[in-house]
CSV table of C-alpha atoms in Angstrom, one decimal:
chain,number,residue,atom,x,y,z
A,1,GLY,CA,-29.0,68.1,-42.2
A,2,GLU,CA,-28.6,64.8,-41.0
A,3,ASP,CA,-28.0,66.0,-37.3
A,4,VAL,CA,-31.3,68.0,-37.5
A,5,GLU,CA,-34.8,65.7,-37.8
A,6,GLN,CA,-38.1,66.8,-38.3
A,7,SER,CA,-41.3,64.9,-39.2
A,8,LEU,CA,-42.1,65.6,-43.2
A,9,PHE,CA,-45.8,66.5,-42.9
A,10,LEU,CA,-48.1,68.0,-40.6
A,11,SER,CA,-51.9,68.9,-41.5
A,12,VAL,CA,-54.3,71.0,-39.2
A,13,ARG,CA,-57.2,72.4,-39.6
A,14,GLU,CA,-57.8,76.5,-40.1
A,15,GLY,CA,-58.0,78.1,-36.3
A,16,ASP,CA,-56.3,75.2,-34.4
A,17,SER,CA,-52.7,75.2,-33.1
A,18,SER,CA,-49.9,73.6,-35.2
A,19,VAL,CA,-47.0,72.0,-33.3
A,20,ILE,CA,-43.7,71.2,-35.3
A,21,ASN,CA,-41.2,69.4,-33.6
A,22,CYS,CA,-37.7,69.0,-34.2
A,23,THR,CA,-34.6,67.1,-32.7
A,24,TYR,CA,-30.8,67.8,-33.2
A,25,THR,CA,-27.8,66.4,-31.7
A,26,ASP,CA,-25.0,69.2,-31.1
A,27,SER,CA,-25.2,69.9,-27.6
A,28,SER,CA,-23.0,73.0,-28.6
A,29,SER,CA,-25.5,74.6,-30.7
A,30,THR,CA,-25.6,78.2,-29.5
A,31,TYR,CA,-28.8,79.3,-31.2
A,32,LEU,CA,-31.7,77.3,-32.5
A,33,TYR,CA,-33.9,78.8,-35.3
A,34,TRP,CA,-37.0,78.4,-37.3
A,35,TYR,CA,-37.5,79.3,-40.7
A,36,LYS,CA,-40.7,79.5,-42.9
A,37,GLN,CA,-40.2,78.9,-46.8
A,38,GLU,CA,-43.3,79.5,-49.1
A,39,PRO,CA,-43.4,77.9,-52.5
A,40,GLY,CA,-40.7,79.3,-55.0
A,41,ALA,CA,-39.5,81.7,-52.1
A,42,GLY,CA,-36.4,82.1,-49.8
A,43,LEU,CA,-36.3,81.2,-46.1
A,44,GLN,CA,-37.8,83.9,-43.6
A,45,LEU,CA,-36.6,83.7,-40.1
A,46,LEU,CA,-39.5,83.4,-38.0
A,47,THR,CA,-38.0,83.3,-34.6
A,48,TYR,CA,-34.7,81.8,-32.7
A,49,ILE,CA,-33.9,80.9,-29.3
A,50,PHE,CA,-30.8,81.1,-27.3
A,51,SER,CA,-29.8,77.6,-26.0
A,52,ASN,CA,-30.0,78.7,-22.3
A,53,MET,CA,-33.7,79.3,-22.5
A,54,ASP,CA,-36.4,77.2,-22.3
A,55,MET,CA,-39.4,79.3,-24.2
A,56,LYS,CA,-39.9,82.2,-26.2
A,57,GLN,CA,-43.0,83.8,-27.3
A,58,ASP,CA,-43.8,86.0,-30.1
A,59,GLN,CA,-47.1,86.9,-30.9
A,60,ARG,CA,-48.7,83.5,-32.3
A,61,LEU,CA,-45.4,81.6,-32.4
A,62,THR,CA,-44.4,79.8,-29.0
A,63,VAL,CA,-40.9,78.2,-29.1
A,64,LEU,CA,-40.2,75.5,-26.5
A,65,LEU,CA,-36.8,74.1,-26.0
A,66,ASN,CA,-35.7,71.2,-24.2
A,67,LYS,CA,-32.1,70.9,-24.1
A,68,LYS,CA,-31.7,67.9,-22.1
A,69,ASP,CA,-33.7,65.8,-24.8
A,70,LYS,CA,-32.2,68.2,-27.5
A,71,HIS,CA,-36.0,68.7,-28.4
A,72,LEU,CA,-37.4,72.0,-29.9
A,73,SER,CA,-40.9,72.7,-30.9
A,74,LEU,CA,-42.8,75.3,-32.5
A,75,ARG,CA,-46.4,76.1,-31.8
A,76,ILE,CA,-48.7,78.1,-34.1
A,77,ALA,CA,-51.6,79.4,-32.4
A,78,ASP,CA,-54.7,79.9,-34.5
A,79,THR,CA,-53.4,78.5,-37.4
A,80,GLN,CA,-54.3,80.3,-40.8
A,81,THR,CA,-54.4,79.2,-44.3
A,82,GLY,CA,-51.6,81.7,-45.1
A,83,ASP,CA,-49.4,79.6,-42.5
A,84,SER,CA,-49.2,77.0,-45.2
A,85,ALA,CA,-45.4,76.6,-45.9
A,86,ILE,CA,-42.2,74.3,-45.3
A,87,TYR,CA,-40.9,74.9,-41.8
A,88,PHE,CA,-37.5,74.5,-41.5
A,89,CYS,CA,-35.4,73.8,-37.7
A,90,ALA,CA,-32.2,74.8,-37.7
A,91,GLU,CA,-29.1,74.6,-35.3
A,92,GLY,CA,-26.5,77.3,-35.1
A,93,PHE,CA,-23.2,77.2,-33.5
A,94,ARG,CA,-20.2,79.6,-33.4
A,95,SER,CA,-17.5,78.5,-36.2
A,96,GLY,CA,-14.6,80.9,-37.0
A,97,GLY,CA,-16.5,84.1,-35.9
A,98,SER,CA,-19.9,83.5,-37.5
A,99,TYR,CA,-22.9,81.2,-36.8
A,100,ILE,CA,-23.7,78.8,-39.6
A,101,PRO,CA,-27.0,77.2,-39.2
A,102,THR,CA,-27.6,73.5,-40.0
A,103,PHE,CA,-31.2,72.7,-41.5
A,104,GLY,CA,-33.4,69.8,-41.1
A,105,ARG,CA,-35.3,68.6,-44.0
A,106,GLY,CA,-38.3,70.5,-43.0
A,107,THR,CA,-42.0,70.1,-42.2
A,108,SER,CA,-44.6,70.9,-44.8
A,109,LEU,CA,-47.5,72.3,-42.6
A,110,ILE,CA,-51.1,72.2,-44.8
A,111,VAL,CA,-53.7,74.1,-43.2
A,112,HIS,CA,-57.0,73.2,-44.6
A,113,PRO,CA,-60.5,75.3,-43.7
B,1,ASP,CA,-34.8,99.3,-48.6
B,2,ALA,CA,-34.4,96.4,-50.9
B,3,GLY,CA,-33.9,93.1,-49.2
B,4,VAL,CA,-31.4,90.2,-50.7
B,5,THR,CA,-31.8,90.2,-54.5
B,6,GLN,CA,-30.2,87.2,-56.7
B,7,SER,CA,-30.1,86.9,-60.5
B,8,PRO,CA,-30.9,85.0,-62.6
B,9,THR,CA,-34.2,83.6,-61.3
B,10,HIS,CA,-33.8,80.6,-63.3
B,11,LEU,CA,-30.9,78.8,-65.4
B,12,ILE,CA,-30.4,75.8,-67.4
B,13,LYS,CA,-27.1,74.6,-68.3
B,14,THR,CA,-25.2,71.2,-69.6
B,15,ARG,CA,-23.2,68.9,-68.1
B,16,GLY,CA,-19.6,69.8,-67.9
B,17,GLN,CA,-20.7,73.8,-68.3
B,18,GLN,CA,-19.7,76.5,-66.0
B,19,VAL,CA,-22.3,78.7,-64.1
B,20,THR,CA,-22.0,81.8,-62.2
B,21,LEU,CA,-24.6,83.1,-59.6
B,22,ARG,CA,-25.0,86.7,-58.3
B,23,CYS,CA,-26.6,88.2,-55.2
B,24,SER,CA,-26.7,91.6,-53.9
B,25,PRO,CA,-27.3,91.6,-50.0
B,26,LYS,CA,-29.6,93.5,-48.1
B,27,SER,CA,-28.7,97.6,-47.5
B,28,GLY,CA,-26.0,97.8,-44.6
B,29,HIS,CA,-25.1,93.8,-44.8
B,30,ASP,CA,-21.4,92.8,-45.1
B,31,THR,CA,-21.5,89.2,-44.9
B,32,VAL,CA,-23.0,86.8,-47.7
B,33,SER,CA,-23.5,83.2,-47.2
B,34,TRP,CA,-24.5,80.8,-50.0
B,35,TYR,CA,-26.5,77.2,-49.5
B,36,GLN,CA,-27.4,74.8,-52.0
B,37,GLN,CA,-31.4,73.3,-51.4
B,38,ALA,CA,-31.6,70.0,-53.4
B,39,LEU,CA,-35.2,69.4,-53.8
B,40,GLY,CA,-36.9,67.8,-50.6
B,41,GLN,CA,-33.9,68.8,-48.5
B,42,GLY,CA,-33.1,71.8,-46.1
B,43,PRO,CA,-30.3,74.1,-47.3
B,44,GLN,CA,-26.9,73.2,-47.1
B,45,PHE,CA,-24.3,75.5,-46.5
B,46,ILE,CA,-21.5,76.1,-49.4
B,47,PHE,CA,-19.5,79.2,-47.9
B,48,GLN,CA,-19.7,82.7,-46.3
B,49,TYR,CA,-18.0,85.8,-47.7
B,50,TYR,CA,-16.8,88.3,-45.2
B,51,GLU,CA,-14.4,91.3,-46.1
B,52,GLU,CA,-14.0,89.8,-49.5
B,53,GLU,CA,-12.7,86.8,-48.2
B,54,GLU,CA,-14.1,83.1,-47.6
B,55,ARG,CA,-14.3,82.7,-43.9
B,56,GLN,CA,-16.2,79.5,-43.6
B,57,ARG,CA,-16.8,76.7,-45.8
B,58,GLY,CA,-19.0,73.6,-45.9
B,59,ASN,CA,-18.6,70.2,-47.4
B,60,PHE,CA,-18.4,71.0,-50.8
B,61,PRO,CA,-16.0,70.2,-53.6
B,62,ASP,CA,-13.4,73.2,-55.1
B,63,ARG,CA,-15.5,73.2,-58.1
B,64,PHE,CA,-17.6,75.4,-55.9
B,65,SER,CA,-16.0,78.8,-55.6
B,66,GLY,CA,-17.0,82.5,-54.8
B,67,HIS,CA,-16.0,86.1,-54.6
B,68,GLN,CA,-17.2,89.0,-52.8
B,69,PHE,CA,-16.7,92.5,-54.2
B,70,PRO,CA,-15.9,95.9,-52.2
B,71,ASN,CA,-19.8,96.9,-52.6
B,72,TYR,CA,-20.6,93.6,-50.6
B,73,SER,CA,-22.3,91.8,-53.4
B,74,SER,CA,-21.1,88.3,-54.2
B,75,GLU,CA,-21.0,85.6,-57.0
B,76,LEU,CA,-21.1,81.8,-56.9
B,77,ASN,CA,-19.3,79.9,-59.4
B,78,VAL,CA,-19.4,76.3,-60.2
B,79,ASN,CA,-17.3,74.7,-62.6
B,80,ALA,CA,-17.8,71.3,-64.5
B,81,LEU,CA,-21.5,71.1,-63.5
B,82,LEU,CA,-22.9,67.6,-62.6
B,83,LEU,CA,-26.6,66.3,-62.6
B,84,GLY,CA,-26.5,66.5,-59.0
B,85,ASP,CA,-25.6,70.1,-58.9
B,86,SER,CA,-29.4,70.7,-59.9
B,87,ALA,CA,-30.7,72.6,-57.0
B,88,LEU,CA,-32.0,76.2,-55.7
B,89,TYR,CA,-29.0,78.2,-54.9
B,90,LEU,CA,-30.0,80.3,-51.9
B,91,CYS,CA,-28.0,83.8,-51.0
B,92,ALA,CA,-28.2,85.1,-47.3
B,93,SER,CA,-26.9,88.2,-46.1
B,94,SER,CA,-26.0,89.5,-42.3
B,95,LEU,CA,-24.3,91.9,-40.5
B,96,GLY,CA,-21.2,90.9,-38.7
B,97,SER,CA,-21.4,87.4,-37.1
B,98,GLY,CA,-25.0,86.9,-38.2
B,99,ARG,CA,-26.0,85.0,-35.3
B,100,ASP,CA,-29.4,85.8,-35.1
B,101,THR,CA,-30.6,87.3,-38.4
B,102,GLN,CA,-29.5,85.8,-41.8
B,103,TYR,CA,-31.9,87.6,-44.5
B,104,PHE,CA,-32.6,85.1,-47.5
B,105,GLY,CA,-33.0,86.0,-51.2
B,106,PRO,CA,-35.7,84.1,-53.5
B,107,GLY,CA,-32.8,81.8,-54.9
B,108,THR,CA,-31.5,81.0,-58.3
B,109,ARG,CA,-32.9,77.7,-59.8
B,110,LEU,CA,-30.1,75.7,-61.5
B,111,THR,CA,-31.3,73.0,-63.7
B,112,VAL,CA,-28.3,70.7,-65.1
B,113,LEU,CA,-29.2,68.5,-68.2
């Protein structure tokens, strides 16, 4: 995970937008992912973006990719208390016929009323 | 349609012992990947199995080994356990290259005393 960096904590008020940022170092990355992990649970893939895209929107989620700066962000609109979780950024590149994601340490999102 | 299942949920072992963790992939998936997630860290890739063979391997010692069965289920074996092996072990399944969708199980929490 040392090649993918994220801030460790983010606190927002319910109803506000959350923006979680991530930087990565491998320019050969093909896919960039956002995963969500709730306490005691496995990882849930939220969304992913191909490296030749700038933006992807999926309901309340917007992913922005700045390939020049190797910067990826996840915006959650109208954040709810149920969005409280750890969010992992991951970069994936093709290796031996498959895409193996390399994860950051995760950003703990705390949503308070 | 059952998702990825793992057993056991929790496990306590002592140093030097051996452990076997099990994973059943999501229905229709043929590829299984294993990850180690230490406390406060992102998941680290251990290895991936496809067609009953290890296809990719991360930076883990030979004490970590695995197996995939004809029904695509998989086992992770760890020999000569160290205190540092204490972690959440996650299994993820995917289809073929798995470039966009890896489905994670809830994990097995291993504690080494």
